[in-house]
Amino acid sequence: MFKKINQYFEEVLCTFFLSVVFISVITQVVLRFGFSSAAVWAEETAVYGLIFATYLGASLGIKRREHVRITFIVLSFPKKLKVASIVLADFFWLSFLALMIVQTVVYTQLLFNVSYVLPGLKIELKWLQMFIPMIFALMLYRVFEVYWVWKKSGWKGLPLEWNFSMVQ
């Protein structure tokens, strides 16, 4: 069960949030041009749906090792230098993720000291903002997962390749 959830978590949530964006935008277009009206919730729903889909897509890219990397230079290096370059880049990536987790937690804590209600959705921003540090933590987990899978393979290949069948 955990393997299935782990394997499809980002895909399912990205599909859901992109569907929310699509439905919100189409609803807004139909209401505006067909009925000269508007849904007050549609724009905010589309914006936050796109934000969540973007962050979850980044996590998916990490999980599949499909993030933008300039690997054509690295792949021409000898194996030890390839591995060192990739690990160093991932160290900087992990540092960035840790910084983002800390900063988004601080920002979210500040939101708990004020009351900012989104006018269209009628919910407080802090409840949506809480998910951003969680998604950064998911990205951090995915980087460690890639190295865990690489370790389980006996350090074969490079930590650029993704083999989900190795994850138990």
Tab-separated table of N, CA and C in Angstrom:
chain	number	residue	atom	x	y	z
A	1	MET	N	0.820	-1.197	0.000
A	1	MET	CA	0.000	0.000	0.000
A	1	MET	C	0.867	1.266	0.000
A	2	PHE	N	1.878	1.302	0.899
A	2	PHE	CA	2.759	2.467	0.957
A	2	PHE	C	3.493	2.646	-0.364
A	3	LYS	N	3.884	1.539	-0.989
A	3	LYS	CA	4.620	1.621	-2.246
A	3	LYS	C	3.779	2.296	-3.326
A	4	LYS	N	2.497	1.945	-3.397
A	4	LYS	CA	1.602	2.556	-4.388
A	4	LYS	C	1.413	4.050	-4.111
A	5	ILE	N	1.192	4.379	-2.838
A	5	ILE	CA	1.024	5.791	-2.480
A	5	ILE	C	2.300	6.554	-2.794
A	6	ASN	N	3.445	5.996	-2.422
A	6	ASN	CA	4.726	6.628	-2.670
A	6	ASN	C	4.976	6.795	-4.167
A	7	GLN	N	4.572	5.814	-4.939
A	7	GLN	CA	4.841	5.832	-6.373
A	7	GLN	C	3.982	6.859	-7.103
A	8	TYR	N	2.733	7.038	-6.706
A	8	TYR	CA	1.812	7.879	-7.466
A	8	TYR	C	1.353	9.140	-6.740
A	9	PHE	N	1.930	9.453	-5.595
A	9	PHE	CA	1.462	10.570	-4.773
A	9	PHE	C	1.438	11.888	-5.551
A	10	GLU	N	2.572	12.289	-6.087
A	10	GLU	CA	2.641	13.561	-6.810
A	10	GLU	C	1.807	13.535	-8.083
A	11	GLU	N	1.819	12.413	-8.790
A	11	GLU	CA	1.054	12.334	-10.035
A	11	GLU	C	-0.432	12.572	-9.787
A	12	VAL	N	-0.971	11.916	-8.763
A	12	VAL	CA	-2.400	12.046	-8.454
A	12	VAL	C	-2.721	13.473	-8.020
A	13	LEU	N	-1.915	14.019	-7.121
A	13	LEU	CA	-2.186	15.374	-6.644
A	13	LEU	C	-1.990	16.421	-7.742
A	14	CYS	N	-0.972	16.259	-8.586
A	14	CYS	CA	-0.785	17.195	-9.708
A	14	CYS	C	-1.979	17.146	-10.652
A	15	THR	N	-2.443	15.941	-10.951
A	15	THR	CA	-3.613	15.791	-11.813
A	15	THR	C	-4.828	16.460	-11.188
A	16	PHE	N	-5.012	16.244	-9.896
A	16	PHE	CA	-6.142	16.863	-9.194
A	16	PHE	C	-6.065	18.383	-9.266
A	17	PHE	N	-4.911	18.956	-8.898
A	17	PHE	CA	-4.807	20.409	-8.851
A	17	PHE	C	-4.869	21.036	-10.242
A	18	LEU	N	-4.300	20.370	-11.253
A	18	LEU	CA	-4.423	20.905	-12.607
A	18	LEU	C	-5.863	20.805	-13.110
A	19	SER	N	-6.590	19.780	-12.682
A	19	SER	CA	-8.015	19.678	-13.015
A	19	SER	C	-8.796	20.806	-12.353
A	20	VAL	N	-8.444	21.113	-11.110
A	20	VAL	CA	-9.088	22.231	-10.409
A	20	VAL	C	-8.834	23.538	-11.162
A	21	VAL	N	-7.601	23.737	-11.613
A	21	VAL	CA	-7.274	24.945	-12.378
A	21	VAL	C	-8.105	24.997	-13.652
A	22	PHE	N	-8.138	23.890	-14.380
A	22	PHE	CA	-8.874	23.838	-15.644
A	22	PHE	C	-10.355	24.124	-15.432
A	23	ILE	N	-10.962	23.452	-14.474
A	23	ILE	CA	-12.392	23.636	-14.207
A	23	ILE	C	-12.683	25.061	-13.747
A	24	SER	N	-11.817	25.617	-12.908
A	24	SER	CA	-12.017	26.997	-12.424
A	24	SER	C	-11.952	27.996	-13.569
A	25	VAL	N	-10.963	27.849	-14.435
A	25	VAL	CA	-10.801	28.797	-15.538
A	25	VAL	C	-11.950	28.651	-16.536
A	26	ILE	N	-12.303	27.424	-16.884
A	26	ILE	CA	-13.408	27.214	-17.822
A	26	ILE	C	-14.713	27.755	-17.239
A	27	THR	N	-14.945	27.512	-15.966
A	27	THR	CA	-16.150	28.036	-15.307
A	27	THR	C	-16.183	29.554	-15.383
A	28	GLN	N	-15.045	30.172	-15.101
A	28	GLN	CA	-14.977	31.630	-15.123
A	28	GLN	C	-15.226	32.171	-16.535
A	29	VAL	N	-14.651	31.539	-17.538
A	29	VAL	CA	-14.834	31.981	-18.926
A	29	VAL	C	-16.297	31.853	-19.341
A	30	VAL	N	-16.900	30.704	-19.047
A	30	VAL	CA	-18.311	30.487	-19.409
A	30	VAL	C	-19.207	31.492	-18.694
A	31	LEU	N	-18.966	31.705	-17.405
A	31	LEU	CA	-19.797	32.656	-16.665
A	31	LEU	C	-19.635	34.092	-17.173
A	32	ARG	N	-18.403	34.478	-17.481
A	32	ARG	CA	-18.170	35.858	-17.927
A	32	ARG	C	-18.734	36.112	-19.320
A	33	PHE	N	-18.445	35.205	-20.253
A	33	PHE	CA	-18.864	35.453	-21.629
A	33	PHE	C	-20.260	34.927	-21.936
A	34	GLY	N	-20.693	33.923	-21.218
A	34	GLY	CA	-22.016	33.372	-21.480
A	34	GLY	C	-23.116	34.023	-20.682
A	35	PHE	N	-22.792	34.449	-19.460
A	35	PHE	CA	-23.827	34.955	-18.571
A	35	PHE	C	-23.523	36.351	-18.014
A	36	SER	N	-22.461	36.971	-18.482
A	36	SER	CA	-22.041	38.298	-17.999
A	36	SER	C	-21.979	38.343	-16.476
A	37	SER	N	-21.453	37.281	-15.902
A	37	SER	CA	-21.333	37.163	-14.460
A	37	SER	C	-19.933	36.635	-14.151
A	38	ALA	N	-19.655	36.386	-12.896
A	38	ALA	CA	-18.359	35.828	-12.520
A	38	ALA	C	-18.493	35.059	-11.214
A	39	ALA	N	-17.647	34.081	-11.071
A	39	ALA	CA	-17.570	33.334	-9.812
A	39	ALA	C	-16.449	33.955	-8.984
A	40	VAL	N	-16.755	34.365	-7.769
A	40	VAL	CA	-15.746	35.042	-6.945
A	40	VAL	C	-14.630	34.092	-6.516
A	41	TRP	N	-14.891	32.829	-6.491
A	41	TRP	CA	-13.927	31.840	-6.026
A	41	TRP	C	-13.001	31.339	-7.133
A	42	ALA	N	-13.378	31.509	-8.394
A	42	ALA	CA	-12.688	30.836	-9.499
A	42	ALA	C	-11.238	31.284	-9.671
A	43	GLU	N	-10.977	32.571	-9.594
A	43	GLU	CA	-9.614	33.047	-9.822
A	43	GLU	C	-8.658	32.588	-8.731
A	44	GLU	N	-9.078	32.713	-7.480
A	44	GLU	CA	-8.207	32.287	-6.382
A	44	GLU	C	-8.000	30.774	-6.405
A	45	THR	N	-9.048	30.041	-6.736
A	45	THR	CA	-8.919	28.581	-6.824
A	45	THR	C	-7.922	28.206	-7.907
A	46	ALA	N	-8.000	28.880	-9.049
A	46	ALA	CA	-7.062	28.600	-10.144
A	46	ALA	C	-5.628	28.951	-9.746
A	47	VAL	N	-5.458	30.084	-9.080
A	47	VAL	CA	-4.107	30.513	-8.675
A	47	VAL	C	-3.490	29.519	-7.693
A	48	TYR	N	-4.224	29.173	-6.646
A	48	TYR	CA	-3.654	28.276	-5.640
A	48	TYR	C	-3.536	26.840	-6.165
A	49	GLY	N	-4.443	26.448	-7.031
A	49	GLY	CA	-4.308	25.135	-7.672
A	49	GLY	C	-3.047	25.062	-8.501
A	50	LEU	N	-2.751	26.138	-9.230
A	50	LEU	CA	-1.530	26.169	-10.049
A	50	LEU	C	-0.278	26.202	-9.176
A	51	ILE	N	-0.328	26.937	-8.073
A	51	ILE	CA	0.823	26.975	-7.157
A	51	ILE	C	1.110	25.580	-6.614
A	52	PHE	N	0.069	24.894	-6.139
A	52	PHE	CA	0.264	23.549	-5.589
A	52	PHE	C	0.729	22.574	-6.670
A	53	ALA	N	0.159	22.661	-7.855
A	53	ALA	CA	0.571	21.770	-8.951
A	53	ALA	C	2.027	22.018	-9.334
A	54	THR	N	2.455	23.272	-9.295
A	54	THR	CA	3.848	23.601	-9.634
A	54	THR	C	4.820	23.012	-8.623
A	55	TYR	N	4.540	23.213	-7.346
A	55	TYR	CA	5.427	22.671	-6.310
A	55	TYR	C	5.430	21.145	-6.326
A	56	LEU	N	4.273	20.542	-6.497
A	56	LEU	CA	4.212	19.079	-6.555
A	56	LEU	C	4.889	18.558	-7.812
A	57	GLY	N	4.810	19.313	-8.905
A	57	GLY	CA	5.533	18.947	-10.125
A	57	GLY	C	7.037	18.992	-9.915
A	58	ALA	N	7.498	19.955	-9.124
A	58	ALA	CA	8.930	20.017	-8.791
A	58	ALA	C	9.333	18.781	-7.993
A	59	SER	N	8.498	18.385	-7.054
A	59	SER	CA	8.774	17.176	-6.272
A	59	SER	C	8.784	15.941	-7.174
A	60	LEU	N	7.867	15.888	-8.114
A	60	LEU	CA	7.819	14.787	-9.068
A	60	LEU	C	9.089	14.759	-9.916
A	61	GLY	N	9.549	15.933	-10.320
A	61	GLY	CA	10.795	16.012	-11.084
A	61	GLY	C	11.986	15.499	-10.300
A	62	ILE	N	12.008	15.786	-9.009
A	62	ILE	CA	13.087	15.278	-8.155
A	62	ILE	C	12.986	13.769	-8.045
A	63	LYS	N	11.789	13.284	-7.821
A	63	LYS	CA	11.581	11.838	-7.649
A	63	LYS	C	12.038	11.077	-8.893
A	64	ARG	N	11.714	11.600	-10.049
A	64	ARG	CA	12.067	10.916	-11.306
A	64	ARG	C	13.436	11.323	-11.829
A	65	ARG	N	14.088	12.236	-11.126
A	65	ARG	CA	15.386	12.778	-11.551
A	65	ARG	C	15.272	13.409	-12.939
A	66	GLU	N	14.189	14.129	-13.155
A	66	GLU	CA	13.956	14.793	-14.428
A	66	GLU	C	14.035	16.310	-14.309
A	67	HIS	N	14.629	16.774	-13.224
A	67	HIS	CA	14.796	18.208	-13.078
A	67	HIS	C	15.813	18.701	-14.080
A	68	VAL	N	15.728	19.971	-14.382
A	68	VAL	CA	16.654	20.562	-15.330
A	68	VAL	C	18.060	20.507	-14.742
A	69	ARG	N	18.926	19.848	-15.462
A	69	ARG	CA	20.334	19.754	-15.068
A	69	ARG	C	21.181	19.863	-16.322
A	70	ILE	N	22.339	20.403	-16.165
A	70	ILE	CA	23.250	20.463	-17.299
A	70	ILE	C	24.166	19.249	-17.174
A	71	THR	N	23.683	18.133	-17.671
A	71	THR	CA	24.404	16.878	-17.483
A	71	THR	C	25.321	16.524	-18.643
A	72	PHE	N	25.143	17.164	-19.779
A	72	PHE	CA	25.989	16.768	-20.905
A	72	PHE	C	27.461	17.027	-20.628
A	73	ILE	N	27.774	18.022	-19.819
A	73	ILE	CA	29.170	18.273	-19.435
A	73	ILE	C	29.593	17.262	-18.372
A	74	VAL	N	28.737	17.078	-17.374
A	74	VAL	CA	29.054	16.164	-16.271
A	74	VAL	C	29.253	14.739	-16.785
A	75	LEU	N	28.455	14.325	-17.748
A	75	LEU	CA	28.541	12.952	-18.253
A	75	LEU	C	29.829	12.688	-19.030
A	76	SER	N	30.533	13.748	-19.405
A	76	SER	CA	31.812	13.551	-20.091
A	76	SER	C	32.976	13.391	-19.104
A	77	PHE	N	32.726	13.600	-17.815
A	77	PHE	CA	33.755	13.460	-16.781
A	77	PHE	C	34.024	11.985	-16.515
A	78	PRO	N	35.183	11.689	-15.899
A	78	PRO	CA	35.400	10.323	-15.388
A	78	PRO	C	34.382	10.019	-14.287
A	79	LYS	N	34.124	8.725	-14.027
A	79	LYS	CA	33.039	8.323	-13.126
A	79	LYS	C	33.126	8.981	-11.752
A	80	LYS	N	34.278	9.005	-11.135
A	80	LYS	CA	34.390	9.590	-9.792
A	80	LYS	C	34.050	11.079	-9.804
A	81	LEU	N	34.481	11.770	-10.829
A	81	LEU	CA	34.183	13.193	-10.937
A	81	LEU	C	32.700	13.416	-11.257
A	82	LYS	N	32.101	12.521	-12.052
A	82	LYS	CA	30.658	12.582	-12.325
A	82	LYS	C	29.882	12.503	-11.016
A	83	VAL	N	30.205	11.474	-10.246
A	83	VAL	CA	29.496	11.256	-8.983
A	83	VAL	C	29.706	12.440	-8.050
A	84	ALA	N	30.943	12.907	-7.936
A	84	ALA	CA	31.231	14.040	-7.051
A	84	ALA	C	30.458	15.284	-7.484
A	85	SER	N	30.389	15.538	-8.776
A	85	SER	CA	29.665	16.708	-9.282
A	85	SER	C	28.180	16.613	-8.972
A	86	ILE	N	27.613	15.449	-9.189
A	86	ILE	CA	26.182	15.260	-8.944
A	86	ILE	C	25.869	15.367	-7.457
A	87	VAL	N	26.702	14.746	-6.627
A	87	VAL	CA	26.488	14.794	-5.182
A	87	VAL	C	26.644	16.226	-4.670
A	88	LEU	N	27.627	16.952	-5.168
A	88	LEU	CA	27.820	18.348	-4.767
A	88	LEU	C	26.608	19.194	-5.171
A	89	ALA	N	26.124	19.007	-6.382
A	89	ALA	CA	24.936	19.749	-6.839
A	89	ALA	C	23.733	19.408	-5.963
A	90	ASP	N	23.583	18.132	-5.620
A	90	ASP	CA	22.469	17.734	-4.759
A	90	ASP	C	22.631	18.272	-3.343
A	91	PHE	N	23.859	18.409	-2.873
A	91	PHE	CA	24.094	19.025	-1.567
A	91	PHE	C	23.590	20.469	-1.565
A	92	PHE	N	23.917	21.206	-2.632
A	92	PHE	CA	23.428	22.579	-2.732
A	92	PHE	C	21.905	22.612	-2.841
A	93	TRP	N	21.337	21.651	-3.556
A	93	TRP	CA	19.884	21.544	-3.693
A	93	TRP	C	19.247	21.262	-2.329
A	94	LEU	N	19.851	20.337	-1.566
A	94	LEU	CA	19.342	20.033	-0.222
A	94	LEU	C	19.438	21.257	0.696
A	95	SER	N	20.534	21.986	0.573
A	95	SER	CA	20.698	23.202	1.381
A	95	SER	C	19.622	24.221	1.040
A	96	PHE	N	19.353	24.384	-0.236
A	96	PHE	CA	18.303	25.306	-0.666
A	96	PHE	C	16.939	24.861	-0.127
A	97	LEU	N	16.651	23.566	-0.226
A	97	LEU	CA	15.370	23.054	0.278
A	97	LEU	C	15.236	23.270	1.784
A	98	ALA	N	16.317	23.022	2.520
A	98	ALA	CA	16.282	23.239	3.974
A	98	ALA	C	16.026	24.713	4.290
A	99	LEU	N	16.692	25.605	3.560
A	99	LEU	CA	16.476	27.037	3.746
A	99	LEU	C	15.019	27.404	3.447
A	100	MET	N	14.469	26.870	2.371
A	100	MET	CA	13.091	27.171	2.009
A	100	MET	C	12.100	26.634	3.049
A	101	ILE	N	12.382	25.467	3.594
A	101	ILE	CA	11.509	24.925	4.642
A	101	ILE	C	11.503	25.872	5.845
A	102	VAL	N	12.687	26.285	6.264
A	102	VAL	CA	12.781	27.180	7.426
A	102	VAL	C	12.061	28.496	7.144
A	103	GLN	N	12.314	29.086	5.992
A	103	GLN	CA	11.721	30.387	5.688
A	103	GLN	C	10.208	30.307	5.500
A	104	THR	N	9.710	29.259	4.887
A	104	THR	CA	8.263	29.151	4.708
A	104	THR	C	7.566	28.824	6.029
A	105	VAL	N	8.246	28.111	6.918
A	105	VAL	CA	7.679	27.881	8.251
A	105	VAL	C	7.605	29.202	9.011
A	106	VAL	N	8.655	30.004	8.938
A	106	VAL	CA	8.651	31.318	9.604
A	106	VAL	C	7.517	32.180	9.057
A	107	TYR	N	7.374	32.206	7.740
A	107	TYR	CA	6.308	32.998	7.121
A	107	TYR	C	4.930	32.489	7.545
A	108	THR	N	4.761	31.190	7.568
A	108	THR	CA	3.483	30.610	7.971
A	108	THR	C	3.178	30.939	9.433
A	109	GLN	N	4.194	30.907	10.289
A	109	GLN	CA	3.989	31.273	11.689
A	109	GLN	C	3.560	32.735	11.817
A	110	LEU	N	4.109	33.594	10.973
A	110	LEU	CA	3.685	35.001	10.981
A	110	LEU	C	2.213	35.131	10.603
A	111	LEU	N	1.773	34.300	9.681
A	111	LEU	CA	0.360	34.350	9.268
A	111	LEU	C	-0.586	33.938	10.394
A	112	PHE	N	-0.084	33.168	11.347
A	112	PHE	CA	-0.925	32.784	12.476
A	112	PHE	C	-1.102	33.931	13.469
A	113	ASN	N	-0.296	34.995	13.322
A	113	ASN	CA	-0.432	36.161	14.189
A	113	ASN	C	-1.393	37.203	13.631
A	114	VAL	N	-1.773	37.040	12.366
A	114	VAL	CA	-2.705	37.981	11.738
A	114	VAL	C	-3.852	37.185	11.127
A	115	SER	N	-4.865	37.885	10.747
A	115	SER	CA	-5.997	37.237	10.095
A	115	SER	C	-6.135	37.809	8.693
A	116	TYR	N	-5.816	37.003	7.695
A	116	TYR	CA	-5.982	37.418	6.303
A	116	TYR	C	-6.885	36.400	5.625
A	117	VAL	N	-8.103	36.810	5.358
A	117	VAL	CA	-9.082	35.932	4.729
A	117	VAL	C	-9.087	36.214	3.231
A	118	LEU	N	-8.949	35.166	2.442
A	118	LEU	CA	-9.009	35.316	0.996
A	118	LEU	C	-10.444	35.693	0.619
A	119	PRO	N	-10.620	36.783	-0.110
A	119	PRO	CA	-11.977	37.271	-0.365
A	119	PRO	C	-12.835	36.305	-1.192
A	120	GLY	N	-12.245	35.601	-2.123
A	120	GLY	CA	-13.029	34.712	-2.968
A	120	GLY	C	-13.337	33.379	-2.333
A	121	LEU	N	-12.360	32.823	-1.655
A	121	LEU	CA	-12.527	31.486	-1.066
A	121	LEU	C	-13.073	31.532	0.356
A	122	LYS	N	-12.972	32.671	0.990
A	122	LYS	CA	-13.466	32.859	2.368
A	122	LYS	C	-12.764	31.946	3.376
A	123	ILE	N	-11.484	31.687	3.131
A	123	ILE	CA	-10.683	30.938	4.105
A	123	ILE	C	-9.424	31.744	4.400
A	124	GLU	N	-8.832	31.473	5.539
A	124	GLU	CA	-7.617	32.205	5.906
A	124	GLU	C	-6.419	31.672	5.117
A	125	LEU	N	-5.569	32.587	4.720
A	125	LEU	CA	-4.398	32.260	3.915
A	125	LEU	C	-3.480	31.267	4.616
A	126	LYS	N	-3.419	31.327	5.941
A	126	LYS	CA	-2.501	30.455	6.675
A	126	LYS	C	-2.788	28.980	6.414
A	127	TRP	N	-4.051	28.625	6.165
A	127	TRP	CA	-4.386	27.214	5.951
A	127	TRP	C	-3.880	26.727	4.599
A	128	LEU	N	-3.813	27.604	3.617
A	128	LEU	CA	-3.229	27.222	2.330
A	128	LEU	C	-1.698	27.271	2.394
A	129	GLN	N	-1.190	28.298	3.068
A	129	GLN	CA	0.256	28.482	3.147
A	129	GLN	C	0.950	27.345	3.898
A	130	MET	N	0.233	26.690	4.798
A	130	MET	CA	0.829	25.585	5.567
A	130	MET	C	1.335	24.460	4.667
A	131	PHE	N	0.752	24.313	3.500
A	131	PHE	CA	1.143	23.215	2.620
A	131	PHE	C	2.480	23.458	1.929
A	132	ILE	N	2.904	24.699	1.799
A	132	ILE	CA	4.149	24.997	1.082
A	132	ILE	C	5.365	24.405	1.800
A	133	PRO	N	5.556	24.600	3.130
A	133	PRO	CA	6.702	23.937	3.765
A	133	PRO	C	6.593	22.411	3.709
A	134	MET	N	5.365	21.903	3.733
A	134	MET	CA	5.191	20.450	3.632
A	134	MET	C	5.649	19.933	2.274
A	135	ILE	N	5.363	20.692	1.228
A	135	ILE	CA	5.778	20.258	-0.112
A	135	ILE	C	7.292	20.375	-0.254
A	136	PHE	N	7.900	21.406	0.338
A	136	PHE	CA	9.365	21.489	0.321
A	136	PHE	C	9.967	20.307	1.092
A	137	ALA	N	9.339	19.916	2.191
A	137	ALA	CA	9.806	18.739	2.937
A	137	ALA	C	9.656	17.481	2.089
A	138	LEU	N	8.604	17.399	1.306
A	138	LEU	CA	8.433	16.265	0.393
A	138	LEU	C	9.559	16.237	-0.639
A	139	MET	N	9.936	17.402	-1.141
A	139	MET	CA	11.066	17.474	-2.084
A	139	MET	C	12.348	16.987	-1.423
A	140	LEU	N	12.570	17.418	-0.185
A	140	LEU	CA	13.742	16.982	0.564
A	140	LEU	C	13.740	15.467	0.717
A	141	TYR	N	12.591	14.916	1.065
A	141	TYR	CA	12.444	13.459	1.181
A	141	TYR	C	12.769	12.776	-0.144
A	142	ARG	N	12.314	13.339	-1.250
A	142	ARG	CA	12.553	12.717	-2.562
A	142	ARG	C	14.034	12.700	-2.915
A	143	VAL	N	14.766	13.731	-2.551
A	143	VAL	CA	16.217	13.716	-2.813
A	143	VAL	C	16.871	12.595	-2.008
A	144	PHE	N	16.517	12.490	-0.728
A	144	PHE	CA	17.076	11.412	0.088
A	144	PHE	C	16.646	10.046	-0.435
A	145	GLU	N	15.442	9.951	-0.937
A	145	GLU	CA	14.952	8.680	-1.488
A	145	GLU	C	15.784	8.246	-2.698
A	146	VAL	N	16.152	9.200	-3.548
A	146	VAL	CA	16.982	8.881	-4.710
A	146	VAL	C	18.310	8.277	-4.248
A	147	TYR	N	18.895	8.857	-3.225
A	147	TYR	CA	20.171	8.327	-2.725
A	147	TYR	C	19.980	6.991	-2.020
A	148	TRP	N	18.849	6.809	-1.368
A	148	TRP	CA	18.549	5.515	-0.739
A	148	TRP	C	18.456	4.425	-1.810
A	149	VAL	N	17.764	4.722	-2.894
A	149	VAL	CA	17.639	3.760	-4.002
A	149	VAL	C	19.005	3.487	-4.616
A	150	TRP	N	19.801	4.530	-4.772
A	150	TRP	CA	21.146	4.364	-5.341
A	150	TRP	C	22.002	3.484	-4.428
A	151	LYS	N	21.885	3.688	-3.092
A	151	LYS	CA	22.621	2.859	-2.133
A	151	LYS	C	22.176	1.396	-2.222
A	152	LYS	N	20.851	1.185	-2.321
A	152	LYS	CA	20.326	-0.178	-2.406
A	152	LYS	C	20.785	-0.895	-3.676
A	153	SER	N	21.111	-0.118	-4.712
A	153	SER	CA	21.588	-0.732	-5.952
A	153	SER	C	23.075	-1.066	-5.871
A	154	GLY	N	23.672	-0.836	-4.716
A	154	GLY	CA	25.113	-1.092	-4.568
A	154	GLY	C	25.956	0.017	-5.157
A	155	TRP	N	25.412	1.227	-5.179
A	155	TRP	CA	26.081	2.414	-5.708
A	155	TRP	C	26.409	2.253	-7.196
A	156	LYS	N	25.609	1.468	-7.899
A	156	LYS	CA	25.833	1.275	-9.342
A	156	LYS	C	25.264	2.452	-10.105
A	157	GLY	N	25.882	2.766	-11.207
A	157	GLY	CA	25.408	3.866	-12.037
A	157	GLY	C	25.632	5.200	-11.360
A	158	LEU	N	24.742	6.107	-11.630
A	158	LEU	CA	24.824	7.450	-11.069
A	158	LEU	C	23.535	7.767	-10.316
A	159	PRO	N	23.595	8.701	-9.379
A	159	PRO	CA	22.358	9.089	-8.697
A	159	PRO	C	21.476	9.974	-9.586
A	160	LEU	N	21.649	9.883	-10.887
A	160	LEU	CA	20.798	10.587	-11.843
A	160	LEU	C	19.680	9.692	-12.335
A	161	GLU	N	19.890	8.400	-12.225
A	161	GLU	CA	18.939	7.463	-12.806
A	161	GLU	C	17.905	7.051	-11.779
A	162	TRP	N	16.683	6.915	-12.216
A	162	TRP	CA	15.591	6.574	-11.311
A	162	TRP	C	15.085	5.190	-11.643
A	163	ASN	N	15.044	4.328	-10.625
A	163	ASN	CA	14.505	2.983	-10.804
A	163	ASN	C	13.526	2.748	-9.657
A	164	PHE	N	12.243	2.988	-9.913
A	164	PHE	CA	11.264	2.927	-8.843
A	164	PHE	C	11.051	1.523	-8.341
A	165	SER	N	11.389	0.506	-9.132
A	165	SER	CA	11.198	-0.862	-8.679
A	165	SER	C	12.103	-1.195	-7.494
A	166	MET	N	13.143	-0.362	-7.281
A	166	MET	CA	14.050	-0.597	-6.158
A	166	MET	C	13.441	-0.149	-4.832
A	167	VAL	N	12.454	0.762	-4.875
A	167	VAL	CA	11.865	1.310	-3.654
A	167	VAL	C	10.906	0.284	-3.069
A	168	GLN	N	11.078	-0.041	-1.805
A	168	GLN	CA	10.188	-1.011	-1.147
A	168	GLN	C	9.293	-0.303	-0.188
